[in-house]
Coordinates of C-alpha atoms and ligand atoms in Angstrom, one line a residue:
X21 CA -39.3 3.4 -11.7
X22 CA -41.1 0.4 -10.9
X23 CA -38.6 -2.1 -10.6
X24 CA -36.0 0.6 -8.8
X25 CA -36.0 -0.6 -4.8
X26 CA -33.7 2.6 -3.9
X27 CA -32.5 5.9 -4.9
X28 CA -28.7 6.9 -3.8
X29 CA -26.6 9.2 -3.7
X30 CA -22.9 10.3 -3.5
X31 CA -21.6 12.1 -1.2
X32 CA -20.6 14.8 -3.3
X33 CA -17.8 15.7 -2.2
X34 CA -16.6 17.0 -5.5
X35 CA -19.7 19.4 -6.3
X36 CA -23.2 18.1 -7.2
X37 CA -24.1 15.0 -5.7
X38 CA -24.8 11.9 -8.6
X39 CA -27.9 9.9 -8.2
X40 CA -27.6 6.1 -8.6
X41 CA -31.5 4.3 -8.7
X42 CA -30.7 0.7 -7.4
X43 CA -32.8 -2.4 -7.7
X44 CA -32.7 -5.4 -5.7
X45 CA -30.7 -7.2 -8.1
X46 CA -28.4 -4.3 -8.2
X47 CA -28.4 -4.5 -4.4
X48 CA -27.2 -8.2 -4.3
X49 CA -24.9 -7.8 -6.9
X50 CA -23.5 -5.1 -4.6
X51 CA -23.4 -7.4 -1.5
X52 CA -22.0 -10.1 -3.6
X53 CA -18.6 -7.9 -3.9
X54 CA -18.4 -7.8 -0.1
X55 CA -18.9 -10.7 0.5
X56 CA -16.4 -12.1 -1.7
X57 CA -13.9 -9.6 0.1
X58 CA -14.7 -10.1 3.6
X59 CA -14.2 -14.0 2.6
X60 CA -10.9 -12.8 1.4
X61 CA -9.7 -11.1 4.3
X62 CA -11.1 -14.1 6.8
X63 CA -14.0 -13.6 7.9
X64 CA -16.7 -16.4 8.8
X65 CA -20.0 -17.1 10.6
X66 CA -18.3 -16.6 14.1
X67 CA -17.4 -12.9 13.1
X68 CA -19.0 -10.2 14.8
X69 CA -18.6 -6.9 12.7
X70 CA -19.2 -3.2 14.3
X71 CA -19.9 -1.1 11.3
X72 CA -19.0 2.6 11.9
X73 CA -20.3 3.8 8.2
X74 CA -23.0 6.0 8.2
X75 CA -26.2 3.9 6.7
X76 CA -26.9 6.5 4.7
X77 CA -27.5 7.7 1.2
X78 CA -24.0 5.8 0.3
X79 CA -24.6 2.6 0.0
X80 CA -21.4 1.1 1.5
X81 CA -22.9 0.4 5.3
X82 CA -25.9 -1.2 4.0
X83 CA -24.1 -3.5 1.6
X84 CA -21.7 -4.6 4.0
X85 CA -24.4 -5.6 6.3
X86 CA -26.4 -7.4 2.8
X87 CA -22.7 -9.1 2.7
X88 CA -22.9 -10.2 5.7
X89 CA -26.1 -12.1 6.1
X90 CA -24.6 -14.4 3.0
X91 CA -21.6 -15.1 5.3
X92 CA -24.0 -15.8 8.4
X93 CA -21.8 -13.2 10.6
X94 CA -23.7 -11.1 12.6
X95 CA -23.7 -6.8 12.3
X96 CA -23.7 -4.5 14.9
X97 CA -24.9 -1.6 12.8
X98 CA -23.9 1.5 14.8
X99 CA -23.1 3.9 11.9
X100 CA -20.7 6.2 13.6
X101 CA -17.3 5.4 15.6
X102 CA -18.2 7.3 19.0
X103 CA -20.5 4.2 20.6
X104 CA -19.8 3.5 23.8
X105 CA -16.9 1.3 25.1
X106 CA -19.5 -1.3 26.9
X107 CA -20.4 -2.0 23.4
X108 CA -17.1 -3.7 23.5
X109 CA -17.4 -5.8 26.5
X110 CA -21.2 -6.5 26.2
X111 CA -20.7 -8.2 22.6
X112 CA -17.1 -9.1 21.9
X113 CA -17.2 -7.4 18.8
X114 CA -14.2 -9.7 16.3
X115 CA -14.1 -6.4 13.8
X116 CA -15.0 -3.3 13.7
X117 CA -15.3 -1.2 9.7
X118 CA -14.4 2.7 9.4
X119 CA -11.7 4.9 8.3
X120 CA -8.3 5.2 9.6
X121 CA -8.9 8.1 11.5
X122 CA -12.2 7.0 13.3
X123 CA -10.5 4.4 14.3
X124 CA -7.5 6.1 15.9
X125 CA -10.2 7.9 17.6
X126 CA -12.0 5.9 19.0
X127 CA -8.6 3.9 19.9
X128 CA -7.9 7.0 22.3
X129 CA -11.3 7.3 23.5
X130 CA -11.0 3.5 24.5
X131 CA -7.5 4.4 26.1
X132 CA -8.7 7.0 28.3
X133 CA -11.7 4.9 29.5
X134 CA -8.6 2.3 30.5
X135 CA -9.1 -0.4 27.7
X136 CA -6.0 -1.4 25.6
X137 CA -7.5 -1.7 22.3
X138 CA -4.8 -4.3 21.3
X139 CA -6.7 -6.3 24.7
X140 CA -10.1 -6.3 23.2
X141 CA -11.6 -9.5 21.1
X142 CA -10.8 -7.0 18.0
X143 CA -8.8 -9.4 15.6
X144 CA -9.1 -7.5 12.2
X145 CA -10.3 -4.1 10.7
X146 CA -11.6 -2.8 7.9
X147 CA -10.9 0.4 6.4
X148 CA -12.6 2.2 3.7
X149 CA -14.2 5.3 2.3
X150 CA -11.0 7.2 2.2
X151 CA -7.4 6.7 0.8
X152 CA -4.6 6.3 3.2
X153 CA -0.9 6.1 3.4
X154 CA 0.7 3.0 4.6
X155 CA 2.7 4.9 7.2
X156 CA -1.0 5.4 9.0
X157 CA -2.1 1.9 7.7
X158 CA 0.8 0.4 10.0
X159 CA 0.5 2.9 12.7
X160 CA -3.7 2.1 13.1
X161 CA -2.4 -2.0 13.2
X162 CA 0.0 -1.1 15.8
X163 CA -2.3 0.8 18.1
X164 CA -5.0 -2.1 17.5
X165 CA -1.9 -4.7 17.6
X166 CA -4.1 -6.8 14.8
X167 CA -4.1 -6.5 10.7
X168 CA -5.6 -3.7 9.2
X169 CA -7.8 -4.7 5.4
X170 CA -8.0 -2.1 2.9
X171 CA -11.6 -1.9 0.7
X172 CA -12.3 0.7 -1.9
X173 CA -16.1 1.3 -2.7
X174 CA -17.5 3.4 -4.0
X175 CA -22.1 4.2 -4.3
X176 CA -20.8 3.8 -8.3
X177 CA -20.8 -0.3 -7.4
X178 CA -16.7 -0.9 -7.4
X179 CA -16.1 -3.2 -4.4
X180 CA -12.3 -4.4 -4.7
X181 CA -11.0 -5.6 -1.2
X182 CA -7.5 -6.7 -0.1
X183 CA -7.1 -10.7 0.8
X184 CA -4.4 -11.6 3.1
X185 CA -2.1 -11.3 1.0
X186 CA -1.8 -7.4 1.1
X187 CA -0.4 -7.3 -2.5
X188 CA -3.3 -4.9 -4.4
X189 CA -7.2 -4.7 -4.1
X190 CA -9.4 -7.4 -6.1
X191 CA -11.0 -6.0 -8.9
X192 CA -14.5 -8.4 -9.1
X193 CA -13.7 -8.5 -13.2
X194 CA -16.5 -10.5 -13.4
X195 CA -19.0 -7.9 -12.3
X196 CA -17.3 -4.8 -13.3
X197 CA -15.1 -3.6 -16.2
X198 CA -11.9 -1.4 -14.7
X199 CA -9.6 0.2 -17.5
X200 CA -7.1 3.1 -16.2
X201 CA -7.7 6.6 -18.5
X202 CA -5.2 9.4 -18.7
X203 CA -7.4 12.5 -19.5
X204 CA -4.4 14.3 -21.0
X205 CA -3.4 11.4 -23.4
X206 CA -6.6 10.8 -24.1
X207 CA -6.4 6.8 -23.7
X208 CA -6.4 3.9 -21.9
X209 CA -2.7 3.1 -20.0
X210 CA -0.7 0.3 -19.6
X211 CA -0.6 -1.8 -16.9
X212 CA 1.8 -0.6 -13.9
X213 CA 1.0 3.0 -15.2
X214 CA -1.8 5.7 -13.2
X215 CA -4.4 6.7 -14.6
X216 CA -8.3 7.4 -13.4
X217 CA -10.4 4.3 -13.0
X218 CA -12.9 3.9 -15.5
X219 CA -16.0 1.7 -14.6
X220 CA -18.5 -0.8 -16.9
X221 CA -20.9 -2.6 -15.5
X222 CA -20.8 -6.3 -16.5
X223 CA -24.5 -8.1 -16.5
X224 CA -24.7 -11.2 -17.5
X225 CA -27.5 -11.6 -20.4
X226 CA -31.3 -11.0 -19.9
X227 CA -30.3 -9.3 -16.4
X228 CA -31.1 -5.6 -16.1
X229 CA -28.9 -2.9 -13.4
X230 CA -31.0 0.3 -12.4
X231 CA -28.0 2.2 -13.3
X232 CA -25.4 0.8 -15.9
X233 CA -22.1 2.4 -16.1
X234 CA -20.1 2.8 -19.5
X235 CA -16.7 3.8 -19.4
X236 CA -17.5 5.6 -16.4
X237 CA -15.2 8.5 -14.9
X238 CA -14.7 7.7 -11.1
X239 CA -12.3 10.6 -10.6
X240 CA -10.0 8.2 -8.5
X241 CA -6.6 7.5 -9.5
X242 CA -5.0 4.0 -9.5
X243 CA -2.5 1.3 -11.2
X244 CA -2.9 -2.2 -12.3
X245 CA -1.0 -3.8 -10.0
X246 CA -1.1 -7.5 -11.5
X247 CA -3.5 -9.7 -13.6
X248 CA -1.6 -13.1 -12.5
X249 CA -2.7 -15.1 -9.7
X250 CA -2.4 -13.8 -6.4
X251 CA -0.9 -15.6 -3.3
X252 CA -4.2 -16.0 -1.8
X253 CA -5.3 -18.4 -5.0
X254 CA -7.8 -15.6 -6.2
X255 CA -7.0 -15.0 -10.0
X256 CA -8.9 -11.4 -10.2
X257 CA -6.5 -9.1 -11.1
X258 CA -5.1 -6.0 -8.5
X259 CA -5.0 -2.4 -8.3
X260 CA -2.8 -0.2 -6.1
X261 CA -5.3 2.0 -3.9
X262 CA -7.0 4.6 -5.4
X263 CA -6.3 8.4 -4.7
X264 CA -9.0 10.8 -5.0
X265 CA -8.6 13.2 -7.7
X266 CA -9.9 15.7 -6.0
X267 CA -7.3 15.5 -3.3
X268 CA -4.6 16.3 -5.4
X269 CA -2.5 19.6 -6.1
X270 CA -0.2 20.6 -8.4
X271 CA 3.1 22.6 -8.0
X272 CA 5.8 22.8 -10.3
X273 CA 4.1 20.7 -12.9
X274 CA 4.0 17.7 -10.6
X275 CA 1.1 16.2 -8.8
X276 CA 1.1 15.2 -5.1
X277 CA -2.1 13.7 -3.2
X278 CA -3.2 14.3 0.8
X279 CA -2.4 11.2 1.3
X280 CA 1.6 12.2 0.6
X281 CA 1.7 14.9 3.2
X282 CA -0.1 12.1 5.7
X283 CA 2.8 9.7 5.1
X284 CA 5.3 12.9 6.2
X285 CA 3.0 12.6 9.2
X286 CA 2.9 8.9 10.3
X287 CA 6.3 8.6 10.1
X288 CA 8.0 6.1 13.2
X289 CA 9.1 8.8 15.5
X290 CA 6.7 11.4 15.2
X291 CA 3.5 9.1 16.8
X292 CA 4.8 9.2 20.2
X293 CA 3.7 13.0 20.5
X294 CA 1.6 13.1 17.7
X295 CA -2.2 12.6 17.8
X296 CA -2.5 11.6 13.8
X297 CA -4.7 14.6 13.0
X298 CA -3.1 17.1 10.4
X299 CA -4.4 19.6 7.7
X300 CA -2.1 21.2 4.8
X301 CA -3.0 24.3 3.3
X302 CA -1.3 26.0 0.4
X303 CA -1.6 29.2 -0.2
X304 CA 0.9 31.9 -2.3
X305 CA 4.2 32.7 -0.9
X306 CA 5.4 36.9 -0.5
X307 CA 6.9 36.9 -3.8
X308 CA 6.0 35.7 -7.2
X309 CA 6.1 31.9 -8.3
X310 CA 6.9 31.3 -4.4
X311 CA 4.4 28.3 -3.1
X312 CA 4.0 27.9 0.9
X313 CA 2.8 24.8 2.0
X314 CA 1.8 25.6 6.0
X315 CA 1.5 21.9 7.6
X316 CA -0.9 21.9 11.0
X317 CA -0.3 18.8 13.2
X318 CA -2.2 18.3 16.5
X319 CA -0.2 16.8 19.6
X320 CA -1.2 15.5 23.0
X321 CA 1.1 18.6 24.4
X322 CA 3.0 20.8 21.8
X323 CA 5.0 22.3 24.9
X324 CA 7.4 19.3 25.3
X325 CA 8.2 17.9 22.0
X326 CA 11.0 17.5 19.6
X327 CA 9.8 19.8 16.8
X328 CA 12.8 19.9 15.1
X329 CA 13.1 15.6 14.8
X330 CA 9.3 15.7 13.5
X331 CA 10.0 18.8 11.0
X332 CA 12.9 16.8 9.7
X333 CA 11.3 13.3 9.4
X334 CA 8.0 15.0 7.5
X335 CA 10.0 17.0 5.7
X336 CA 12.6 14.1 4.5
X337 CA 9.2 11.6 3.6
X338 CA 7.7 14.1 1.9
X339 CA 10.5 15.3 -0.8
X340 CA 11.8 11.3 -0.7
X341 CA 10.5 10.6 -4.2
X342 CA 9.8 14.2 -5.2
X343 CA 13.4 15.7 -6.4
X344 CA 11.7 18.4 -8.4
X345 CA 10.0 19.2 -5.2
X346 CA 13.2 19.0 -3.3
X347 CA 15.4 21.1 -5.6
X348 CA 12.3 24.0 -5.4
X349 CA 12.9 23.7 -1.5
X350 CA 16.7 24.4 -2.3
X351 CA 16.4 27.4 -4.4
X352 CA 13.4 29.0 -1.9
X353 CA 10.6 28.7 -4.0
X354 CA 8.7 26.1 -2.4
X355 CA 8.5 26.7 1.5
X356 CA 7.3 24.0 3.8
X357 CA 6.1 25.8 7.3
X358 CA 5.3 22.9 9.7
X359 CA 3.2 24.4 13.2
X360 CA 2.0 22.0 15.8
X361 CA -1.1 22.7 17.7
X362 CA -3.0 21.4 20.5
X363 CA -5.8 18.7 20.1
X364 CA -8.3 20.3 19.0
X365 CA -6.7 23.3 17.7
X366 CA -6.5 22.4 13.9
X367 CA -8.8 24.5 11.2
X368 CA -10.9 20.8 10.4
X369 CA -11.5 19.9 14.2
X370 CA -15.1 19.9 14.8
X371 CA -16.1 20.5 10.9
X372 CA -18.9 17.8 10.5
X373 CA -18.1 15.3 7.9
X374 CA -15.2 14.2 6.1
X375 CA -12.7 17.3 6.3
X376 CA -10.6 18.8 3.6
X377 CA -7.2 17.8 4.6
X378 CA -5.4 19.4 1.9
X379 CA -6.4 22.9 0.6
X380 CA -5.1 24.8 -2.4
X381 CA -5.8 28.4 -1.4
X382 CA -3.2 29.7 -4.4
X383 CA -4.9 32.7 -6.0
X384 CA -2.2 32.6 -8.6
X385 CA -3.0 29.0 -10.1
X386 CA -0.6 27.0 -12.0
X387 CA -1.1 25.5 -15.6
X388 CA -0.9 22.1 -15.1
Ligands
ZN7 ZN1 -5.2 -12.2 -3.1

């Protein structure tokens, strides 16, 4: 205990929170990662970076701002998306870190206080701390009119960031081990196949970590992308973003993630009424084996929409690559209810915290 600097936690989001003890080293290993992706996506000494992660027990604010003393930019550590909009015009922030939806947010807020977002001295973004679908990815650039960088980390120590290039996240191999596990095979995968990322921490000798991961279970979902050398020069090797176990559900023996139903959402057409905010819940349908999936999307004013062009277009994304899903819809067994709601009138608005976009409420669970 005497060398550990901090104790962390997860956010535990998936039951009992895991405790990480972190020493400096650890620390600046940590901020190394960053660092290494912020150079990746651009960034230099003239950058001025409005971090909306809470500096918390995750470590992901705190590193960023570690990261960014070794690039000389300057951090304006507000922890939260809802600052106010003089913060913009006061400090010409060049980037501003948070999740997708934050970021919409606080792209609406700026709206109705009369700034264009795509106006301000914003030139990049970085998202994080959730998985996304690249409908919203292209929508949130769009709104912000600049390019939007993906980074997965997690308080486990992974830091893989996307370069310019937006082909894959960089893996650091040099300071962490990634192999992709399927639980039901029982090993390792192939490259281009999904599995869960497994972590080992990489140290190089007579160094010591506060925690050290072996063939650690991160409960996210991913595929090697490539091991050969990227466009941007780097030679690390990439992984698709990772999905959160946790948001998955399975019906019909097949898998589908939250992050599915949000690409039904951001689909071109629907944003002009829609606000972006949705939550899916599926629950058992009136007769046996039927699944209901009831689909809740808030828009600026549900009264003069077309409901049927935004059922259609979610409808059509979301069975694209799914035919087993599809050919369930055709017989009946699988019923997708889409309702649209006004803002704020979704289950998850106001919940504190990251909501639970996609709930299984099936009493009658399915063997996977
Ligand atoms: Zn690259």
């Amino acid at each position: 205990m005497g060398d550990i600097f901090t104790i962390q936690e997860t956010s535990g989001t998936s039951g009992t929170p895991k405790s990480f003890f972190l020493t400096w080293d650890d620390w600046k290993r940590y901020a190394e990662k960053y660092a290494r992706s912020f150079v990746s996506q651009g960034f230099g000494r003239e950058d001025r970076i409005i971090v909306c992660a809470s500096y918390g027990m995750n470590v992901g604010a705190n590193t960023m701002t570690l990261a960014a003393r070794r690039l000389k930019m300057t951090i304006i550590p507000f922890g939260k998306c809802t600052f106010p909009p003089r913060v913009i015009s006061s400090y010409r922030p060049t980037s501003i870190v948070g999740s997708v939806f934050k970021l919409l947010r606080l792209a609406r807020q700026l709206k109705q206080e009369g700034i264009r977002p795509e106006e301000t001295s914003i030139r990049r973004l970085v998202v994080g701390g959730e998985s996304f679908a690249e409908e919203s990815r292209a929508y949130l650039a769009d709104v912000w009119g600049c390019p939007v960088f993906n980074t997965y980390g997690s308080t486990e120590g992974t830091m893989c960031g996307e370069c310019t290039a937006f082909s894959g996240l960089h893996v650091p191999e040099d300071l962490v081990h990634l192999d992709i596990y399927d639980p039901q095979m029982k090993a390792f995968v192939h490259d281009g196949e999904c599995g869960r990322a497994v972590l080992t921490t990489l140290l190089e000798e007579g160094t010591k970590a506060g925690t050290l991961l072996l063939n650690y279970d991160t409960e996210d979902t991913t595929t090697v992308l490539s091991r050969s050398t990227c466009s941007c020069g780097r030679t690390h090797m990439r992984i698709i973003n990772p999905q959160r176990e946790a948001e998955t559900v399975w019906l019909f023996g097949s898998p589908f993630n939250r992050v599915d139903v949000e690409a039904g959402v951001f689909q071109h057409g629907n944003m002009e009424s829609l606000t972006g905010e949705y939550e899916a819940i599926v629950g058992d349908g009136a007769t046996g084996g039927e699944v209901v999936m009831q689909v809740n999307l808030e828009c600026r004013d549900p009264g003069s929409i077309d409901k049927k062009g935004i059922r259609d277009r979610f409808t059509e994304r979301f069975l694209k690559y799914r035919n087993n899903f599809a050919e369930q819809v055709s017989a009946g067994k699988f019923v997708i209810e889409i309702n649209f709601v006004r803002p704020g009138g979704l289950g998850i608005s106001g919940m504190k915290g990251r909501p639970k976009r996609l709930v299984d409420r099936r009493l009658r669970q399915p063997a996977r």
